């Protein structure tokens, strides 16, 4: 078929939407938290396992930012490390650009895909080698993947990367301790960009920084995304940061995604009770004076989670079904929600949550 014969956008034979760049399918990760063997034998107990990630699935389109939010310990950082291969999954699959990363047999095939995904870590003070000069830190991925064997080309590439993140080429001669926290995170971003990746996993990249510096780093990441067409998996507990960055938003609770959809929709009309309670915790800058429902109770022990919906001990709408049957994600418009109350219509869109938990919850 020639170019003139190609189907138009209005044609019924128009091409289907492009497949996602990164995808998690039924992802699980267990950690062995058993006591030492002798202590277990004396106490007569077996092994204990903590399921940090439980059947998590999502897809991220090219050029998109998917943010995962939730309280500390919900498993969002574990998902980030699973996506870049720092942890092997206990179950499920990770697919990148159509290839399953766990099925790649040879180290060469794995390296070809690993080069295309990188990670920005939470703590810029701990993620940089204090004994290396900045030029060597940034050049490490270039050398590891054999991208530029010539030393002069490597130095030129490092200078280019430093300029792209708002630093000077001369800063490559310094050590990490000579920089502020925001500057160190810029160095971390430059290192992540050194292998020319397509997919960046950002694990709370601004949580260790001052508020004014956070804004600078977030604006830099948005600009780099526009410039290079990057795709982000953005992990954060700060909903204000997520609102600035995310195209789509997933809310996690105790290892599972309980709500996922377009970020604007989730912020404007949250469906799951947990999502609503999280948004209630945001400061009311307009000082409307309306009553706000706090998040009550404590996060359950992940080693021994409650049956049914794991949020039911803290949910003001929990009933007998919630305590016995685990809800699965179901589509409601453009959003997927795992909640019996939403499914049964007990929690109407826009309705206020009760203040006190249900009796016996």
Coordinates of C-alpha atoms in Angstrom, one line a residue:
X1 CA 0.0 0.0 0.0
X2 CA 1.4 3.4 -1.0
X3 CA 1.3 6.5 1.2
X4 CA -1.6 7.8 -0.9
X5 CA -3.6 4.7 -0.3
X6 CA -3.1 4.6 3.5
X7 CA -6.4 4.7 5.5
X8 CA -7.4 8.1 6.9
X9 CA -8.2 8.8 10.5
X10 CA -11.9 8.6 9.6
X11 CA -11.5 5.2 7.9
X12 CA -13.0 2.1 9.7
X13 CA -9.7 0.4 9.2
X14 CA -7.7 2.9 11.3
X15 CA -4.9 1.4 13.3
X16 CA -5.7 0.4 16.9
X17 CA -4.2 2.3 19.8
X18 CA -0.5 1.8 20.5
X19 CA 0.3 -0.9 23.1
X20 CA 1.6 0.3 26.5
X21 CA 5.3 0.8 27.1
X22 CA 5.3 -0.7 30.6
X23 CA 2.9 -3.1 32.1
X24 CA 2.5 -5.0 35.4
X25 CA 0.2 -8.1 35.3
X26 CA -0.9 -9.7 38.5
X27 CA 2.3 -8.6 40.2
X28 CA 3.1 -10.1 43.7
X29 CA 6.0 -9.9 46.0
X30 CA 6.4 -11.8 49.3
X31 CA 9.2 -11.3 51.9
X32 CA 10.2 -14.0 54.4
X33 CA 10.0 -12.4 57.8
X34 CA 10.4 -15.6 59.8
X35 CA 12.5 -15.7 63.0
X36 CA 15.7 -17.7 63.0
X37 CA 15.4 -21.5 62.6
X38 CA 16.3 -22.2 66.3
X39 CA 13.8 -19.7 67.6
X40 CA 11.1 -21.2 65.4
X41 CA 11.8 -24.7 66.5
X42 CA 11.6 -23.7 70.2
X43 CA 8.4 -21.8 69.7
X44 CA 6.9 -24.5 67.4
X45 CA 6.0 -22.0 64.7
X46 CA 6.4 -22.1 60.9
X47 CA 7.7 -19.6 58.4
X48 CA 6.0 -16.2 58.2
X49 CA 5.6 -14.3 55.0
X50 CA 4.7 -10.7 54.3
X51 CA 2.9 -10.0 51.0
X52 CA 4.1 -6.5 50.2
X53 CA 2.5 -6.4 46.7
X54 CA -0.7 -8.4 46.0
X55 CA -2.0 -8.9 42.5
X56 CA -1.1 -5.4 41.2
X57 CA -1.9 -4.7 37.6
X58 CA -1.5 -1.5 35.5
X59 CA -0.3 -0.3 32.1
X60 CA 1.6 2.9 31.3
X61 CA 1.3 4.4 27.8
X62 CA 4.3 6.1 26.1
X63 CA 4.9 9.6 27.3
X64 CA 2.4 9.2 30.2
X65 CA 3.0 9.6 34.0
X66 CA 1.3 7.1 36.2
X67 CA 1.5 8.0 39.9
X68 CA 1.0 5.5 42.8
X69 CA 0.1 7.0 46.2
X70 CA -0.8 5.6 49.6
X71 CA 0.3 5.6 53.2
X72 CA 3.8 4.4 54.2
X73 CA 4.0 0.6 54.0
X74 CA 1.3 0.2 51.3
X75 CA 3.8 -1.4 48.8
X76 CA 4.3 1.4 46.3
X77 CA 8.1 1.5 46.6
X78 CA 8.3 -2.3 46.3
X79 CA 6.3 -1.9 43.0
X80 CA 9.0 0.6 41.9
X81 CA 11.8 -1.8 42.6
X82 CA 10.0 -4.7 41.0
X83 CA 9.6 -2.7 37.8
X84 CA 13.3 -2.0 37.4
X85 CA 14.4 -5.5 38.5
X86 CA 15.8 -4.7 41.9
X87 CA 13.4 -7.3 43.3
X88 CA 12.4 -10.5 41.5
X89 CA 8.6 -10.9 41.6
X90 CA 7.1 -13.8 43.6
X91 CA 4.3 -14.0 41.0
X92 CA 2.9 -12.1 38.0
X93 CA 4.7 -10.6 35.0
X94 CA 6.4 -7.4 34.0
X95 CA 6.1 -6.5 30.3
X96 CA 8.2 -3.7 28.7
X97 CA 7.6 -2.7 25.1
X98 CA 5.9 -6.0 24.4
X99 CA 8.6 -8.3 25.9
X100 CA 8.3 -10.1 29.3
X101 CA 11.4 -9.2 31.3
X102 CA 11.3 -12.4 33.3
X103 CA 11.4 -14.5 30.1
X104 CA 14.6 -12.9 28.7
X105 CA 17.2 -15.7 28.9
X106 CA 20.5 -14.1 27.9
X107 CA 22.3 -11.3 29.8
X108 CA 22.7 -9.5 26.5
X109 CA 19.0 -9.4 25.9
X110 CA 18.3 -8.3 29.4
X111 CA 20.9 -5.5 29.2
X112 CA 19.3 -4.2 26.0
X113 CA 16.0 -3.7 27.9
X114 CA 17.6 -2.6 31.2
X115 CA 19.3 0.3 29.4
X116 CA 15.9 1.6 28.4
X117 CA 14.5 1.9 32.0
X118 CA 16.2 3.6 34.9
X119 CA 15.3 4.7 38.4
X120 CA 15.6 7.9 40.4
X121 CA 15.8 7.1 44.1
X122 CA 14.3 8.8 47.1
X123 CA 17.4 9.9 49.0
X124 CA 19.9 11.9 47.0
X125 CA 22.4 11.7 49.9
X126 CA 22.5 7.9 49.9
X127 CA 22.1 7.2 46.2
X128 CA 25.4 8.8 45.1
X129 CA 28.8 7.2 45.7
X130 CA 30.6 9.7 48.0
X131 CA 34.1 8.6 46.8
X132 CA 33.4 9.2 43.1
X133 CA 33.5 12.5 41.2
X134 CA 30.2 13.5 39.7
X135 CA 31.6 13.0 36.2
X136 CA 32.3 9.3 37.0
X137 CA 28.9 8.8 38.7
X138 CA 27.0 10.1 35.6
X139 CA 29.3 8.2 33.2
X140 CA 28.8 4.9 34.9
X141 CA 25.7 3.8 32.9
X142 CA 27.4 4.9 29.7
X143 CA 30.4 2.6 30.4
X144 CA 28.3 -0.2 31.8
X145 CA 26.2 -0.5 28.6
X146 CA 29.1 0.3 26.3
X147 CA 27.3 3.2 24.7
X148 CA 30.4 5.5 24.1
X149 CA 33.7 3.7 24.3
X150 CA 35.7 6.9 23.5
X151 CA 36.7 8.8 26.7
X152 CA 36.4 12.2 25.0
X153 CA 32.9 11.3 23.9
X154 CA 32.0 10.2 27.4
X155 CA 33.2 13.5 28.9
X156 CA 31.2 15.5 26.3
X157 CA 28.1 13.5 27.0
X158 CA 28.5 14.1 30.8
X159 CA 28.9 17.8 30.2
X160 CA 25.7 17.8 28.1
X161 CA 23.8 15.9 30.8
X162 CA 24.9 18.3 33.5
X163 CA 23.7 21.2 31.4
X164 CA 20.4 19.6 30.7
X165 CA 19.6 19.3 34.5
X166 CA 20.6 22.9 35.2
X167 CA 24.2 22.4 36.4
X168 CA 27.5 23.5 34.9
X169 CA 29.9 21.1 33.1
X170 CA 32.6 22.1 35.6
X171 CA 30.5 20.5 38.4
X172 CA 31.6 17.1 37.1
X173 CA 35.0 17.6 38.8
X174 CA 33.3 17.9 42.3
X175 CA 32.2 15.3 44.8
X176 CA 28.6 14.8 45.9
X177 CA 29.2 16.3 49.4
X178 CA 29.9 19.6 47.7
X179 CA 26.3 20.0 46.6
X180 CA 23.0 20.8 48.2
X181 CA 20.1 18.3 48.3
X182 CA 18.4 19.7 45.2
X183 CA 21.6 19.7 43.3
X184 CA 22.3 16.1 44.3
X185 CA 18.9 15.1 43.0
X186 CA 19.7 16.9 39.7
X187 CA 22.9 14.7 39.5
X188 CA 20.8 11.6 40.1
X189 CA 18.5 12.6 37.3
X190 CA 21.5 13.2 35.0
X191 CA 22.8 9.7 35.8
X192 CA 19.3 8.2 35.1
X193 CA 19.3 10.0 31.7
X194 CA 22.8 8.9 30.8
X195 CA 21.7 5.6 29.1
X196 CA 19.0 7.5 27.1
X197 CA 16.1 5.6 28.7
X198 CA 12.5 5.7 27.7
X199 CA 11.0 4.8 31.1
X200 CA 11.9 6.3 34.5
X201 CA 10.7 4.9 37.8
X202 CA 10.8 7.8 40.3
X203 CA 10.6 6.6 43.9
X204 CA 9.6 9.7 45.9
X205 CA 12.3 11.8 44.2
X206 CA 11.4 15.0 46.1
X207 CA 10.4 13.8 49.6
X208 CA 13.8 14.5 51.1
X209 CA 14.0 18.1 49.7
X210 CA 12.7 21.5 50.9
X211 CA 9.4 22.6 49.4
X212 CA 11.0 25.3 47.2
X213 CA 13.5 22.9 45.9
X214 CA 10.8 20.3 45.3
X215 CA 9.1 22.6 42.8
X216 CA 12.3 23.1 40.9
X217 CA 12.9 19.4 40.6
X218 CA 9.3 18.7 39.6
X219 CA 9.4 21.4 36.9
X220 CA 12.7 20.0 35.6
X221 CA 11.2 16.5 35.4
X222 CA 8.2 17.8 33.5
X223 CA 10.5 19.7 31.1
X224 CA 12.7 16.6 30.5
X225 CA 9.6 14.6 29.8
X226 CA 8.4 17.0 27.2
X227 CA 11.9 17.2 25.7
X228 CA 12.7 13.5 25.4
X229 CA 9.2 11.9 25.4
X230 CA 9.9 10.1 28.7
X231 CA 7.4 7.8 30.5
X232 CA 7.2 8.0 34.3
X233 CA 6.1 5.7 37.1
X234 CA 6.0 8.2 39.9
X235 CA 5.8 7.0 43.5
X236 CA 4.8 9.5 46.2
X237 CA 2.7 10.0 49.3
X238 CA 2.4 13.7 48.7
X239 CA -0.9 14.3 46.9
X240 CA -0.1 17.9 46.0
X241 CA 3.0 16.7 44.1
X242 CA 1.0 14.0 42.4
X243 CA -1.6 16.4 41.3
X244 CA 1.2 18.4 39.5
X245 CA 2.8 15.4 37.9
X246 CA 0.3 12.7 37.1
X247 CA -1.8 11.9 34.0
X248 CA -3.2 8.8 35.7
X249 CA -3.4 7.9 39.4
X250 CA -3.4 4.6 41.3
X251 CA -4.2 4.5 45.0
X252 CA -2.7 1.6 47.0
X253 CA -3.7 0.2 50.3
X254 CA -1.9 -2.7 52.0
X255 CA -0.3 -4.0 48.8
X256 CA -3.3 -3.7 46.4
X257 CA -4.6 -1.0 44.1
X258 CA -8.0 0.1 45.3
X259 CA -8.7 2.8 42.7
X260 CA -7.0 3.8 39.4
X261 CA -8.0 6.2 36.7
X262 CA -7.3 9.6 35.1
X263 CA -5.8 11.8 37.8
X264 CA -8.2 14.7 37.2
X265 CA -11.1 12.4 37.6
X266 CA -9.8 10.7 40.7
X267 CA -9.1 14.1 42.3
X268 CA -12.4 15.6 41.3
X269 CA -14.7 12.7 42.0
X270 CA -12.9 10.1 44.2
X271 CA -15.0 6.9 44.5
X272 CA -13.2 4.6 47.0
X273 CA -13.7 5.5 50.7
X274 CA -9.9 5.4 51.3
X275 CA -9.2 7.7 48.3
X276 CA -11.8 10.1 49.7
X277 CA -10.3 10.0 53.2
X278 CA -6.8 10.7 51.8
X279 CA -8.0 13.7 49.9
X280 CA -9.8 14.9 53.0
X281 CA -6.3 15.2 54.6
X282 CA -5.2 17.8 52.1
X283 CA -5.1 21.4 53.5
X284 CA -8.3 23.4 52.8
X285 CA -6.6 26.5 51.3
X286 CA -10.0 28.1 50.5
X287 CA -11.0 27.8 54.2
X288 CA -14.5 26.7 53.3
X289 CA -15.2 25.6 56.9
X290 CA -16.9 22.4 55.8
X291 CA -16.7 19.3 58.0
X292 CA -13.9 17.0 57.1
X293 CA -13.7 13.2 57.9
X294 CA -10.3 12.1 59.2
X295 CA -8.7 8.8 58.4
X296 CA -9.4 6.8 61.5
X297 CA -7.6 3.7 62.9
X298 CA -4.3 2.2 62.1
X299 CA -2.9 0.3 59.1
X300 CA -3.4 -3.4 59.8
X301 CA -0.5 -5.8 60.2
X302 CA 0.5 -6.8 56.7
X303 CA 1.8 -10.2 58.0
X304 CA -1.7 -11.0 59.2
X305 CA -4.1 -8.8 57.2
X306 CA -7.8 -8.8 58.0
X307 CA -10.1 -11.0 55.9
X308 CA -12.3 -9.6 53.1
X309 CA -11.6 -6.0 52.2
X310 CA -8.4 -5.1 54.1
X311 CA -9.7 -1.5 54.6
X312 CA -12.8 -2.6 56.4
X313 CA -11.5 -2.1 60.0
X314 CA -11.1 1.6 59.2
X315 CA -14.0 2.1 56.7
X316 CA -17.2 3.9 57.9
X317 CA -19.2 1.9 55.3
X318 CA -18.1 -1.6 56.1
X319 CA -20.7 -4.3 56.3
X320 CA -20.7 -8.1 56.6
X321 CA -19.8 -8.6 53.0
X322 CA -16.8 -6.3 53.3
X323 CA -15.5 -8.3 56.2
X324 CA -15.8 -11.6 54.4
X325 CA -15.3 -11.1 50.7
X326 CA -12.3 -9.3 49.0
X327 CA -13.5 -6.8 46.4
X328 CA -11.9 -6.8 43.0
X329 CA -11.3 -3.9 40.7
X330 CA -14.4 -3.1 38.6
X331 CA -14.8 -0.3 36.0
X332 CA -17.0 2.7 36.8
X333 CA -16.8 5.1 33.9
X334 CA -13.1 5.9 33.3
X335 CA -12.1 4.7 36.8
X336 CA -11.6 1.2 38.3
X337 CA -12.5 0.8 41.9
X338 CA -12.3 -2.2 44.3
X339 CA -15.1 -1.5 46.8
X340 CA -18.4 -3.3 47.6
X341 CA -20.0 -0.1 48.8
X342 CA -19.4 1.5 45.4
X343 CA -20.5 -1.6 43.5
X344 CA -23.8 -1.8 45.6
X345 CA -24.5 1.9 45.4
X346 CA -24.1 2.4 49.1
X347 CA -21.6 5.2 48.4
X348 CA -23.0 7.5 45.8
X349 CA -20.7 9.8 43.8
X350 CA -20.2 13.0 45.6
X351 CA -21.9 11.8 48.8
X352 CA -20.3 12.6 52.1
X353 CA -18.8 9.8 54.2
X354 CA -20.1 9.1 57.7
X355 CA -17.9 10.4 60.4
X356 CA -17.8 7.3 62.6
X357 CA -16.9 3.7 61.5
X358 CA -19.8 1.3 61.2
X359 CA -20.6 -0.7 64.4
X360 CA -18.6 -3.9 64.7
X361 CA -16.2 -2.9 62.0

